[in-house]
Short mmCIF file of C-alpha atoms and ligand atoms in Angstrom, two decimals:
data_model
loop_
_atom_site.label_atom_id
_atom_site.label_comp_id
_atom_site.label_asym_id
_atom_site.label_seq_id
_atom_site.Cartn_x
_atom_site.Cartn_y
_atom_site.Cartn_z
CA UNK U 1 0.00 0.00 0.00
CA UNK U 2 1.45 3.43 -0.85
CA UNK U 3 0.13 6.98 -0.38
CA UNK U 4 1.06 9.80 -2.77
CA UNK U 5 1.06 13.57 -2.06
CA UNK U 6 -2.12 13.79 -4.16
CA UNK U 7 -4.08 11.97 -1.43
CA UNK U 8 -4.39 8.72 -3.26
CA UNK U 9 -3.60 5.41 -1.67
CA UNK U 10 -2.73 2.72 -4.15
CA UNK U 11 -3.47 -0.84 -3.05
CA UNK U 12 -2.55 -3.89 -5.07
CA UNK U 13 -5.30 -6.45 -5.60
CA UNK U 14 -2.80 -8.66 -7.44
CA UNK U 15 -3.92 -8.32 -11.03
CA UNK U 16 -5.15 -4.74 -10.70
CA UNK U 17 -4.73 -1.79 -8.36
CA UNK U 18 -7.31 -0.03 -6.25
CA UNK U 19 -6.81 3.74 -5.93
CA UNK U 20 -8.58 5.31 -2.99
CA UNK U 21 -8.88 8.98 -2.04
CA UNK U 22 -9.44 12.51 -3.26
CA UNK U 23 -6.91 12.02 -6.07
CA UNK U 24 -8.36 8.74 -7.38
CA UNK U 25 -10.12 10.41 -10.28
CA UNK U 26 -6.90 12.23 -11.29
CA UNK U 27 -5.32 8.78 -11.43
CA UNK U 28 -8.12 7.69 -13.77
CA UNK U 29 -7.45 10.74 -15.95
CA UNK U 30 -3.80 9.70 -16.26
CA UNK U 31 -4.75 6.08 -16.98
CA UNK U 32 -7.09 7.07 -19.79
CA UNK U 33 -4.54 9.47 -21.27
CA UNK U 34 -1.76 6.89 -21.15
CA UNK U 35 -3.95 4.18 -22.56
CA UNK U 36 -5.23 6.20 -25.52
CA UNK U 37 -8.29 4.02 -26.13
CA UNK U 38 -9.97 4.07 -29.55
CA UNK U 39 -13.30 4.79 -27.87
CA UNK U 40 -14.55 5.33 -24.34
CA UNK U 41 -18.02 4.47 -23.14
CA UNK U 42 -19.29 5.28 -19.65
CA UNK U 43 -21.85 2.82 -18.29
CA UNK U 44 -24.04 3.89 -15.39
CA UNK U 45 -27.55 3.53 -14.05
CA UNK U 46 -30.32 6.14 -13.69
CA UNK U 47 -29.02 7.29 -10.31
CA UNK U 48 -25.28 7.19 -10.84
CA UNK U 49 -25.44 9.07 -14.13
CA UNK U 50 -27.54 11.74 -12.44
CA UNK U 51 -25.61 12.06 -9.18
CA UNK U 52 -22.04 11.12 -10.11
CA UNK U 53 -21.44 11.66 -13.84
CA UNK U 54 -21.11 15.48 -13.63
CA UNK U 55 -18.39 15.17 -10.98
CA UNK U 56 -16.66 12.38 -12.90
CA UNK U 57 -16.55 14.49 -16.07
CA UNK U 58 -15.44 17.53 -14.07
CA UNK U 59 -12.46 15.64 -12.68
CA UNK U 60 -11.62 13.42 -15.65
CA UNK U 61 -11.58 15.61 -18.77
CA UNK U 62 -10.40 12.64 -20.84
CA UNK U 63 -13.94 11.23 -20.50
CA UNK U 64 -15.79 14.31 -21.75
CA UNK U 65 -16.13 12.96 -25.27
CA UNK U 66 -17.17 9.50 -24.09
CA UNK U 67 -20.53 8.05 -25.02
CA UNK U 68 -22.78 7.11 -22.11
CA UNK U 69 -25.09 4.14 -21.66
CA UNK U 70 -27.69 3.96 -18.93
CA UNK U 71 -29.25 0.84 -17.47
CA UNK U 72 -32.14 0.78 -15.00
CA UNK U 73 -31.01 0.95 -11.38
CA UNK U 74 -31.27 -2.27 -9.38
CA UNK U 75 -30.48 -5.98 -9.33
CA UNK U 76 -32.91 -6.61 -12.23
CA UNK U 77 -30.26 -5.19 -14.57
CA UNK U 78 -27.94 -8.15 -13.90
CA UNK U 79 -29.79 -9.98 -16.66
CA UNK U 80 -29.17 -11.50 -20.04
CA UNK U 81 -31.57 -8.98 -21.59
CA UNK U 82 -29.51 -6.04 -20.34
CA UNK U 83 -26.30 -7.74 -21.54
CA UNK U 84 -27.83 -8.19 -24.97
CA UNK U 85 -28.68 -4.47 -25.09
CA UNK U 86 -25.17 -3.53 -24.04
CA UNK U 87 -23.43 -5.90 -26.46
CA UNK U 88 -25.70 -4.58 -29.25
CA UNK U 89 -24.94 -0.97 -28.29
CA UNK U 90 -21.20 -1.63 -28.45
CA UNK U 91 -21.51 -3.53 -31.74
CA UNK U 92 -23.59 -0.76 -33.35
CA UNK U 93 -20.92 1.76 -32.41
CA UNK U 94 -18.24 -0.51 -33.87
CA UNK U 95 -16.38 -0.53 -30.56
CA UNK U 96 -13.10 -2.40 -31.03
CA UNK U 97 -10.78 -4.25 -28.67
CA UNK U 98 -8.74 -1.13 -27.90
CA UNK U 99 -11.78 0.60 -26.39
CA UNK U 100 -12.44 1.24 -22.71
CA UNK U 101 -15.69 0.76 -20.80
CA UNK U 102 -15.85 2.89 -17.65
CA UNK U 103 -18.34 1.41 -15.17
CA UNK U 104 -19.72 4.19 -12.94
CA UNK U 105 -21.98 2.73 -10.30
CA UNK U 106 -22.62 0.24 -7.58
CA UNK U 107 -22.11 -3.50 -7.69
CA UNK U 108 -24.81 -3.97 -10.30
CA UNK U 109 -23.09 -1.70 -12.82
CA UNK U 110 -19.61 -3.12 -12.18
CA UNK U 111 -20.86 -6.75 -12.20
CA UNK U 112 -22.82 -6.44 -15.43
CA UNK U 113 -20.38 -3.97 -17.03
CA UNK U 114 -17.42 -6.19 -16.18
CA UNK U 115 -19.24 -9.20 -17.62
CA UNK U 116 -20.11 -7.39 -20.85
CA UNK U 117 -16.53 -6.06 -21.16
CA UNK U 118 -15.10 -9.53 -20.50
CA UNK U 119 -17.23 -11.17 -23.18
CA UNK U 120 -17.54 -8.52 -25.92
CA UNK U 121 -15.12 -9.42 -28.72
CA UNK U 122 -13.58 -11.89 -26.22
CA UNK U 123 -12.70 -9.08 -23.89
CA UNK U 124 -12.30 -5.31 -23.90
CA UNK U 125 -10.82 -3.26 -21.09
CA UNK U 126 -12.91 -1.79 -18.31
CA UNK U 127 -12.23 0.61 -15.45
CA UNK U 128 -14.42 0.61 -12.35
CA UNK U 129 -15.51 3.78 -10.59
CA UNK U 130 -17.63 2.52 -7.69
CA UNK U 131 -20.23 4.93 -6.37
CA UNK U 132 -21.96 2.88 -3.65
CA UNK U 133 -20.38 1.83 -0.37
CA UNK U 134 -20.85 -1.81 -1.42
CA UNK U 135 -18.99 -1.10 -4.66
CA UNK U 136 -16.14 0.81 -3.00
CA UNK U 137 -15.30 -1.81 -0.39
CA UNK U 138 -16.20 -4.94 -2.24
CA UNK U 139 -18.04 -5.39 -5.54
CA UNK U 140 -15.72 -3.38 -7.79
CA UNK U 141 -12.56 -5.05 -6.46
CA UNK U 142 -11.26 -8.41 -7.57
CA UNK U 143 -12.44 -8.96 -11.13
CA UNK U 144 -15.46 -11.15 -10.38
CA UNK U 145 -18.31 -10.35 -12.75
CA UNK U 146 -21.69 -11.92 -13.16
CA UNK U 147 -25.37 -11.83 -13.91
CA UNK U 148 -28.37 -13.63 -12.42
CA UNK U 149 -30.38 -16.31 -14.20
CA UNK U 150 -33.26 -18.61 -13.28
CA UNK U 151 -33.56 -16.84 -9.93
CA UNK U 152 -29.96 -17.69 -9.00
CA UNK U 153 -27.52 -14.92 -8.19
CA UNK U 154 -24.32 -14.57 -10.19
CA UNK U 155 -24.81 -17.95 -11.84
CA UNK U 156 -23.29 -16.81 -15.16
CA UNK U 157 -20.07 -14.85 -15.06
CA UNK U 158 -16.34 -14.77 -15.47
CA UNK U 159 -13.22 -13.28 -13.95
CA UNK U 160 -12.32 -10.12 -15.86
CA UNK U 161 -9.99 -7.70 -14.12
CA UNK U 162 -10.50 -3.98 -14.59
CA UNK U 163 -7.51 -1.81 -15.51
CA UNK U 164 -8.02 -0.21 -12.12
CA UNK U 165 -10.61 0.58 -9.47
CA UNK U 166 -10.93 4.29 -8.69
CA UNK U 167 -12.55 4.95 -5.31
CA UNK U 168 -13.71 8.54 -4.78
CA UNK U 169 -15.47 8.55 -1.36
CA UNK U 170 -17.34 11.89 -1.90
CA UNK U 171 -19.66 10.02 -4.29
CA UNK U 172 -21.23 8.56 -1.14
CA UNK U 173 -22.85 11.93 -0.34
CA UNK U 174 -25.91 11.15 -2.43
CA UNK U 175 -26.30 7.56 -1.20
CA UNK U 176 -29.26 6.86 1.11
CA UNK U 177 -29.03 5.30 4.59
CA UNK U 178 -30.39 1.91 3.52
CA UNK U 179 -27.68 1.69 0.84
CA UNK U 180 -24.99 2.74 3.31
CA UNK U 181 -26.08 -0.04 5.66
CA UNK U 182 -26.06 -2.40 2.71
CA UNK U 183 -22.36 -1.73 2.09
CA UNK U 184 -21.59 -1.67 5.79
CA UNK U 185 -22.52 -5.36 5.97
CA UNK U 186 -19.54 -6.26 3.76
CA UNK U 187 -17.28 -4.05 5.88
CA UNK U 188 -18.45 -5.87 9.01
CA UNK U 189 -17.69 -9.14 7.21
CA UNK U 190 -14.15 -7.93 6.42
CA UNK U 191 -13.58 -7.28 10.10
CA UNK U 192 -15.09 -10.59 11.15
CA UNK U 193 -13.00 -12.73 8.80
CA UNK U 194 -9.71 -10.82 8.88
CA UNK U 195 -9.35 -7.95 11.33
CA UNK U 196 -10.92 -7.70 14.80
CA UNK U 197 -9.70 -4.09 15.21
CA UNK U 198 -11.50 -3.09 12.02
CA UNK U 199 -14.68 -4.76 13.32
CA UNK U 200 -14.41 -2.76 16.55
CA UNK U 201 -13.76 0.49 14.66
CA UNK U 202 -16.85 -0.10 12.51
CA UNK U 203 -18.95 -0.61 15.64
CA UNK U 204 -17.98 2.89 16.74
CA UNK U 205 -18.35 4.59 13.34
CA UNK U 206 -21.10 7.14 12.72
CA UNK U 207 -22.43 6.08 9.34
CA UNK U 208 -23.61 9.57 8.37
CA UNK U 209 -20.17 11.13 8.92
CA UNK U 210 -18.26 10.77 5.67
CA UNK U 211 -15.00 11.95 7.22
CA UNK U 212 -15.20 9.15 9.78
CA UNK U 213 -16.28 6.63 7.16
CA UNK U 214 -13.56 7.35 4.58
CA UNK U 215 -10.65 5.74 6.53
CA UNK U 216 -12.82 2.68 7.15
CA UNK U 217 -13.59 2.47 3.43
CA UNK U 218 -9.85 2.51 2.78
CA UNK U 219 -9.27 -0.24 5.36
CA UNK U 220 -12.06 -2.44 4.02
CA UNK U 221 -10.99 -1.97 0.39
CA UNK U 222 -7.48 -2.88 1.60
CA UNK U 223 -8.68 -6.12 3.20
CA UNK U 224 -10.65 -7.10 0.12
CA UNK U 225 -7.71 -6.28 -2.17
CA UNK U 226 -5.22 -8.20 0.00
CA UNK U 227 -7.37 -11.31 0.04
CA UNK U 228 -7.90 -11.11 -3.73
CA UNK U 229 -4.16 -10.62 -4.31
CA UNK U 230 -3.46 -13.82 -2.35
CA UNK U 231 -5.96 -15.82 -4.36
CA UNK U 232 -7.25 -14.09 -7.52
CA UNK U 233 -9.31 -17.05 -8.77
CA UNK U 234 -10.81 -18.08 -5.44
CA UNK U 235 -9.23 -21.47 -5.03
CA UNK U 236 -8.45 -21.03 -1.33
CA UNK U 237 -8.09 -18.01 0.96
CA UNK U 238 -10.47 -15.79 -1.03
CA UNK U 239 -13.30 -18.07 0.04
CA UNK U 240 -13.02 -16.34 3.44
CA UNK U 241 -14.94 -13.47 1.86
CA UNK U 242 -17.92 -15.80 1.40
CA UNK U 243 -18.73 -15.67 5.11
CA UNK U 244 -22.45 -14.93 5.46
CA UNK U 245 -23.02 -15.43 1.74
CA UNK U 246 -24.09 -19.08 1.57
CA UNK U 247 -27.24 -18.65 3.62
CA UNK U 248 -27.30 -14.95 2.62
CA UNK U 249 -27.69 -15.79 -1.08
CA UNK U 250 -30.46 -18.27 -0.23
CA UNK U 251 -32.28 -15.60 1.79
CA UNK U 252 -31.77 -12.98 -0.90
CA UNK U 253 -33.14 -15.21 -3.68
CA UNK U 254 -36.03 -16.30 -1.45
CA UNK U 255 -36.94 -12.70 -0.68
CA UNK U 256 -37.31 -11.95 -4.40
CA UNK U 257 -39.74 -14.75 -5.09
CA UNK U 258 -41.71 -14.87 -1.86
CA UNK U 259 -43.61 -11.59 -1.99
CA UNK U 260 -41.78 -10.56 1.19
CA UNK U 261 -39.88 -7.29 1.10
CA UNK U 262 -36.96 -7.87 -1.28
CA UNK U 263 -33.69 -7.89 0.63
CA UNK U 264 -30.68 -5.98 -0.65
CA UNK U 265 -27.52 -8.06 -1.03
CA UNK U 266 -25.85 -6.63 2.07
CA UNK U 267 -29.01 -6.98 4.15
CA UNK U 268 -29.22 -10.65 3.19
CA UNK U 269 -25.52 -11.10 3.98
CA UNK U 270 -26.03 -9.47 7.39
CA UNK U 271 -28.78 -11.97 8.24
CA UNK U 272 -26.68 -14.75 6.67
CA UNK U 273 -23.82 -13.75 8.99
CA UNK U 274 -26.07 -14.19 12.05
CA UNK U 275 -26.94 -17.73 10.85
CA UNK U 276 -23.38 -18.60 9.87
CA UNK U 277 -21.85 -17.18 13.06
CA UNK U 278 -24.34 -19.38 14.90
CA UNK U 279 -23.23 -22.37 12.79
CA UNK U 280 -19.62 -21.47 13.65
CA UNK U 281 -20.55 -21.77 17.33
CA UNK U 282 -22.68 -24.91 16.79
CA UNK U 283 -19.84 -26.72 15.01
CA UNK U 284 -17.45 -25.88 17.85
CA UNK U 285 -15.30 -23.37 15.94
CA UNK U 286 -16.39 -20.15 17.67
CA UNK U 287 -17.06 -19.42 21.32
CA UNK U 288 -20.58 -18.48 22.38
CA UNK U 289 -19.67 -15.04 23.71
CA UNK U 290 -18.24 -14.05 20.30
CA UNK U 291 -21.40 -15.30 18.59
CA UNK U 292 -23.57 -13.29 20.99
CA UNK U 293 -21.60 -10.10 20.31
CA UNK U 294 -21.83 -10.56 16.54
CA UNK U 295 -25.56 -11.33 16.61
CA UNK U 296 -26.27 -8.34 18.88
CA UNK U 297 -24.46 -5.94 16.52
CA UNK U 298 -26.17 -7.25 13.40
CA UNK U 299 -29.61 -7.31 14.98
CA UNK U 300 -29.20 -3.74 16.11
CA UNK U 301 -28.34 -2.55 12.60
CA UNK U 302 -30.52 -4.70 10.32
CA UNK U 303 -34.28 -5.21 10.29
CA UNK U 304 -35.39 -8.77 11.01
CA UNK U 305 -36.76 -10.96 8.22
CA UNK U 306 -39.63 -13.19 9.28
CA UNK U 307 -39.42 -16.86 8.26
CA UNK U 308 -41.65 -19.90 8.58
CA UNK U 309 -40.67 -23.54 8.15
CA UNK U 310 -41.83 -23.75 4.50
CA UNK U 311 -39.58 -20.76 3.78
CA UNK U 312 -36.66 -22.64 5.34
CA UNK U 313 -37.12 -25.58 2.96
CA UNK U 314 -37.19 -23.27 -0.03
CA UNK U 315 -34.10 -21.37 1.13
CA UNK U 316 -32.17 -24.64 1.45
CA UNK U 317 -33.35 -25.65 -2.03
CA UNK U 318 -32.14 -22.31 -3.43
CA UNK U 319 -28.79 -22.80 -1.69
CA UNK U 320 -28.22 -26.06 -3.59
CA UNK U 321 -27.12 -24.00 -6.58
CA UNK U 322 -24.36 -22.33 -4.58
CA UNK U 323 -21.05 -22.40 -6.47
CA UNK U 324 -19.17 -23.39 -3.31
CA UNK U 325 -20.98 -26.72 -2.89
CA UNK U 326 -19.00 -29.88 -3.56
CA UNK U 327 -20.68 -33.16 -4.61
CA UNK U 328 -24.02 -31.90 -3.31
CA UNK U 329 -22.60 -31.03 0.13
CA UNK U 330 -22.68 -27.46 1.46
CA UNK U 331 -19.27 -25.90 2.03
CA UNK U 332 -19.21 -22.93 4.36
CA UNK U 333 -16.78 -20.27 5.44
CA UNK U 334 -17.16 -20.17 9.22
CA UNK U 335 -15.53 -18.09 11.94
CA UNK U 336 -12.95 -19.45 14.32
CA UNK U 337 -12.73 -16.11 16.19
CA UNK U 338 -13.71 -12.49 15.59
CA UNK U 339 -11.10 -11.69 12.93
CA UNK U 340 -10.39 -15.23 11.66
CA UNK U 341 -12.18 -17.73 9.41
CA UNK U 342 -11.96 -21.33 8.23
CA UNK U 343 -12.96 -22.12 4.63
CA UNK U 344 -14.55 -25.18 3.03
CA UNK U 345 -16.21 -26.42 6.20
CA UNK U 346 -18.71 -29.18 5.27
CA UNK U 347 -22.16 -28.48 6.69
CA UNK U 348 -25.23 -30.71 6.29
CA UNK U 349 -28.67 -29.55 5.19
CA UNK U 350 -29.94 -30.51 8.67
CA UNK U 351 -27.43 -28.12 10.26
CA UNK U 352 -28.48 -25.33 7.89
CA UNK U 353 -32.08 -25.99 8.86
CA UNK U 354 -31.11 -25.70 12.52
CA UNK U 355 -29.40 -22.37 11.84
CA UNK U 356 -32.51 -21.07 10.07
CA UNK U 357 -34.71 -22.36 12.93
CA UNK U 358 -32.47 -20.50 15.33
CA UNK U 359 -32.79 -17.28 13.33
CA UNK U 360 -36.57 -17.69 13.03
CA UNK U 361 -36.91 -17.98 16.80
CA UNK U 362 -34.46 -15.15 17.46
CA UNK U 363 -36.52 -12.82 15.30
CA UNK U 364 -39.80 -13.92 16.84
CA UNK U 365 -38.64 -13.17 20.39
N1 NAD R 1 -18.34 -8.93 -7.97
C1 NAD R 1 -18.22 -8.98 -6.67
O1 NAD R 1 -17.16 -9.37 -6.14
C2 NAD R 1 -19.36 -8.54 -5.81
C3 NAD R 1 -19.19 -8.39 -4.42
C4 NAD R 1 -20.25 -7.91 -3.67
C5 NAD R 1 -21.47 -7.62 -4.27
N2 NAD R 1 -21.60 -7.80 -5.62
C6 NAD R 1 -22.86 -7.49 -6.27
O2 NAD R 1 -23.11 -6.11 -6.13
C7 NAD R 1 -24.50 -5.88 -6.19
C8 NAD R 1 -24.89 -4.97 -5.07
O3 NAD R 1 -24.16 -3.77 -5.18
P1 NAD R 1 -24.78 -2.38 -4.70
O4 NAD R 1 -25.29 -2.56 -3.35
O5 NAD R 1 -23.80 -1.33 -4.99
O6 NAD R 1 -26.08 -2.27 -5.64
P2 NAD R 1 -26.48 -1.28 -6.81
O7 NAD R 1 -25.45 -1.20 -7.83
O8 NAD R 1 -27.85 -1.69 -7.20
O9 NAD R 1 -26.55 0.15 -6.09
C9 NAD R 1 -27.50 0.35 -5.08
C10 NAD R 1 -28.40 1.55 -5.38
O10 NAD R 1 -27.69 2.73 -5.11
C11 NAD R 1 -27.73 3.58 -6.25
N3 NAD R 1 -26.49 4.36 -6.21
C12 NAD R 1 -25.23 3.88 -6.38
N4 NAD R 1 -24.36 4.86 -6.16
C13 NAD R 1 -25.07 5.97 -5.83
C14 NAD R 1 -24.71 7.28 -5.45
N5 NAD R 1 -23.44 7.65 -5.31
N6 NAD R 1 -25.71 8.15 -5.20
C15 NAD R 1 -27.02 7.78 -5.27
N7 NAD R 1 -27.41 6.55 -5.62
C16 NAD R 1 -26.44 5.66 -5.88
C17 NAD R 1 -27.91 2.68 -7.41
O11 NAD R 1 -28.46 3.35 -8.52
C18 NAD R 1 -28.85 1.64 -6.83
O12 NAD R 1 -30.17 2.13 -6.88
C19 NAD R 1 -25.17 -7.24 -6.09
O13 NAD R 1 -25.63 -7.60 -7.35
C20 NAD R 1 -24.05 -8.15 -5.64
O14 NAD R 1 -24.24 -9.47 -6.09
C21 NAD R 1 -20.58 -8.23 -6.38
#
């Protein structure tokens, strides 16, 4: 990690760098100038083009002649239909392999934009400019791209590294509280799997105070980047970042189809972390006091999600598509302490059911 006088901290994520701070967009300006792409297209959604594009263009003059493409805001845009529109748009503009796609947005824009860039003409370059907290600390970093299909999250995708990730924290000014909490869930996860001090600092942080949040964004982006650098293709240590996501993805997918309030990704991960921290205790890896502290923090921050036993069966069914499963058996990332995780822990469907039962009763109390 190195800081420059321009207030940019450059962090290596192995196959790409993450630039964080007030000078991040100047770094993007230099990258675009040095690269000299044949065409530049900025991809954003309704909100990010409205709230963030003017500032991006103000700070990165090299993008002023870029074309822009807008996709509807929200998870629904991680679809084959949106990819088709984007591929068609690029084809109609005769975009070639020396072009650059700049993805300006949250995890949806960087996931779908990265996927389209990685597949168009077998791969064009992309640069990520995350605008949500979730994007800054997690989604934009690490080259994982993907779209949803058949009700399953991220089931189609590929690894396609951006030329860089440019994190400009002032973009967070226009982000609502629910979205901040959404990103905070991944920051809490970073602390839980890698850094107990970071977890404690997050517990103290006033979410509405951007000055207090910015150093925590830097720390979380640093944890994500370090884990990715160790294991770019997720064959080992990177699986630590899946803590909360196995049950979380099941809950998220269930919330879309059930007519319940649809959970945001981070909200589902937060509830997944309660269940998976409980499983960590139940399997003897984590002590009870640590579980209680984790559950208390998450319950204080995130609204409960009511379940019944038919919901539990469906959630387990949805989890069967999880990419981490091996030979039909669930593989979990569980905690061994606050700040440390074990990956690839086999867990039976009966144990998952117990964890969901536990959560159902916890919420009912
Ligand atoms: N690839 C990965 O490694 C990875 C990791 C974590 C999450 N993800 C994916 O990321 C997605 C979630 O990301 P997200 O939470 O950023 O969702 P998102 O992209 O839908 O953004 C959330 C909402 O905030 C709006 N928004 C974003 N920036 C804004 C700003 N500065 N001002 C005002 N509004 C703004 C968006 O328009 C959207 O309505 C999920 O699809 C998840 O699967 C991917």
